[in-house]
Amino acid sequence: MVIRKVELETVCGITSRLPENSRPEVAFAGKSNVGKSSLINGLLNRKALARTSAQPGKTQTINFYNVNDEVYLVDLPGYGYAKISQEIREKWGKMIERYLHGSGQLKAVFLLIDIRHEPSANDRDMCNWILYQGYEPIIIATKLDKIKRSQISKQLKLLRDGLKVTAGTKIIPFSAETKQGRDEIWEIIDGFAEEIKV
């Protein structure tokens, strides 16, 4: 996709109503420090549209980025950050569940996992939760540039085994530094945007 226009169109907090969009949506979920903002900025060719922060757990809203009036990239709050109170975590959980369950335009959920580490219990829970909501998660293995090329296959197997995903589940290695994986992710998103035009 040639990106001509991007805007942060809607920001939903815990009590906000979800927007009734007429364009396809793809959502991005992941742990607080997994590089979600860097991924979204990388996909959109913007330096700081999605706020990257030294403080994990900063995204406390669901953010809808309108791309070319064709598709929405939806940034979900990061999970698994220990310093957030249990009460807030539960509210975020309900907010994400309401979105996954209630959006009429959600086409796919990308789950971001740090390629360097075995999936955490939170990652496994999120993966199962996405499946439970009726979506087949597309895994993005972030921070690819932080490991050696020779380690990639081993780490991808670790992710696949740790999440217990089916053999056909897509896992896309991604680097915010080199943009490796960007085209592959856009190819998937473009497929949903094209469906609407047909």
Tab-separated table of C-alpha atoms in Angstrom, residues 74-195:
chain	number	residue	atom	x	y	z
A	74	VAL	CA	-6.030	-0.541	15.686
A	75	ASP	CA	-3.527	-0.296	18.544
A	76	LEU	CA	-4.730	-2.220	21.630
A	77	PRO	CA	-3.393	-1.483	25.147
A	78	GLY	CA	-0.268	-3.440	26.066
A	79	TYR	CA	-0.731	-6.209	28.617
A	80	GLY	CA	1.370	-7.822	31.326
A	81	TYR	CA	2.919	-4.708	32.878
A	82	ALA	CA	3.385	-5.439	36.587
A	83	LYS	CA	3.110	-1.853	37.893
A	84	ILE	CA	-0.457	-1.440	36.645
A	85	SER	CA	-3.002	-2.232	39.363
A	86	GLN	CA	-5.083	-5.391	39.081
A	87	GLU	CA	-8.255	-3.294	38.832
A	88	ILE	CA	-6.959	-1.329	35.818
A	89	ARG	CA	-5.691	-4.516	34.188
A	90	GLU	CA	-9.150	-6.054	34.501
A	91	LYS	CA	-10.754	-2.936	33.001
A	92	TRP	CA	-8.309	-3.022	30.064
A	93	GLY	CA	-9.074	-6.712	29.614
A	94	LYS	CA	-12.788	-5.974	29.447
A	95	MET	CA	-12.181	-3.090	27.034
A	96	ILE	CA	-10.096	-5.292	24.689
A	97	GLU	CA	-12.644	-8.104	24.930
A	98	ARG	CA	-15.473	-5.672	24.125
A	99	TYR	CA	-13.538	-4.569	21.035
A	100	LEU	CA	-12.609	-8.079	19.821
A	101	HIS	CA	-16.159	-9.223	20.386
A	102	GLY	CA	-18.007	-6.092	19.280
A	103	SER	CA	-16.237	-4.698	16.218
A	104	GLY	CA	-18.157	-5.361	13.049
A	105	GLN	CA	-15.121	-4.641	10.848
A	106	LEU	CA	-12.275	-6.475	12.598
A	107	LYS	CA	-10.619	-8.755	10.039
A	108	ALA	CA	-7.438	-9.924	11.769
A	109	VAL	CA	-5.518	-9.736	15.041
A	110	PHE	CA	-1.732	-9.528	14.954
A	111	LEU	CA	-0.100	-10.745	18.171
A	112	LEU	CA	3.377	-9.331	18.815
A	113	ILE	CA	5.904	-11.481	20.681
A	114	ASP	CA	9.572	-10.648	21.354
A	115	ILE	CA	11.572	-13.137	19.242
A	116	ARG	CA	14.331	-13.285	21.880
A	117	HIS	CA	12.192	-14.870	24.607
A	118	GLU	CA	9.923	-17.814	25.158
A	119	PRO	CA	6.260	-16.677	25.195
A	120	SER	CA	5.096	-15.701	28.683
A	121	ALA	CA	1.920	-16.929	30.388
A	122	ASN	CA	0.336	-13.578	29.396
A	123	ASP	CA	1.298	-14.167	25.749
A	124	ARG	CA	-0.220	-17.659	25.811
A	125	ASP	CA	-3.390	-16.344	27.457
A	126	MET	CA	-3.721	-13.606	24.824
A	127	CYS	CA	-3.171	-16.079	21.995
A	128	ASN	CA	-5.855	-18.402	23.394
A	129	TRP	CA	-8.178	-15.462	23.994
A	130	ILE	CA	-7.848	-14.314	20.356
A	131	LEU	CA	-8.668	-17.866	19.235
A	132	TYR	CA	-11.623	-17.982	21.634
A	133	GLN	CA	-12.967	-14.743	20.083
A	134	GLY	CA	-12.980	-16.486	16.699
A	135	TYR	CA	-9.780	-15.111	15.144
A	136	GLU	CA	-6.663	-16.967	14.003
A	137	PRO	CA	-3.796	-14.877	15.444
A	138	ILE	CA	-1.047	-13.750	13.069
A	139	ILE	CA	2.166	-13.729	15.104
A	140	ILE	CA	4.707	-10.949	14.592
A	141	ALA	CA	8.078	-11.872	16.097
A	142	THR	CA	9.502	-8.433	16.973
A	143	LYS	CA	13.068	-7.246	17.679
A	144	LEU	CA	14.521	-9.441	14.937
A	145	ASP	CA	17.627	-7.234	14.711
A	146	LYS	CA	18.514	-8.113	18.331
A	147	ILE	CA	19.408	-11.730	17.492
A	148	LYS	CA	21.898	-13.347	15.122
A	149	ARG	CA	20.645	-14.661	11.796
A	150	SER	CA	21.716	-18.180	12.835
A	151	GLN	CA	19.325	-18.042	15.836
A	152	ILE	CA	16.167	-17.140	13.890
A	153	SER	CA	14.887	-20.678	13.138
A	154	LYS	CA	15.449	-21.838	16.714
A	155	GLN	CA	13.664	-18.790	18.184
A	156	LEU	CA	10.706	-19.103	15.806
A	157	LYS	CA	10.324	-22.763	16.832
A	158	LEU	CA	10.419	-21.623	20.484
A	159	LEU	CA	7.549	-19.202	19.779
A	160	ARG	CA	5.527	-21.775	17.849
A	161	ASP	CA	5.970	-24.450	20.531
A	162	GLY	CA	5.476	-22.012	23.414
A	163	LEU	CA	2.179	-20.709	22.015
A	164	LYS	CA	1.075	-24.199	20.873
A	165	VAL	CA	-0.192	-22.729	17.600
A	166	THR	CA	-1.291	-24.857	14.645
A	167	ALA	CA	1.183	-25.656	11.879
A	168	GLY	CA	-0.503	-23.212	9.479
A	169	THR	CA	-0.307	-20.194	11.830
A	170	LYS	CA	1.626	-17.346	10.217
A	171	ILE	CA	4.693	-16.100	12.100
A	172	ILE	CA	6.370	-13.028	10.611
A	173	PRO	CA	9.811	-11.972	11.918
A	174	PHE	CA	9.952	-8.154	12.104
A	175	SER	CA	12.613	-5.533	12.762
A	176	ALA	CA	11.715	-1.892	13.415
A	177	GLU	CA	15.352	-1.045	12.586
A	178	THR	CA	15.665	-2.720	9.172
A	179	LYS	CA	11.910	-2.885	8.362
A	180	GLN	CA	12.271	-6.594	7.546
A	181	GLY	CA	8.790	-8.137	7.636
A	182	ARG	CA	7.029	-4.848	6.828
A	183	ASP	CA	6.069	-5.827	3.266
A	184	GLU	CA	4.773	-9.205	4.403
A	185	ILE	CA	2.538	-7.578	7.043
A	186	TRP	CA	1.226	-5.036	4.500
A	187	GLU	CA	0.497	-7.813	2.028
A	188	ILE	CA	-1.890	-9.348	4.570
A	189	ILE	CA	-3.490	-5.979	5.439
A	190	ASP	CA	-3.834	-5.062	1.735
A	191	GLY	CA	-5.735	-8.311	1.192
A	192	PHE	CA	-8.459	-7.119	3.602
A	193	ALA	CA	-8.559	-3.629	2.078
A	194	GLU	CA	-8.941	-5.161	-1.409
A	195	GLU	CA	-11.895	-7.317	-0.287
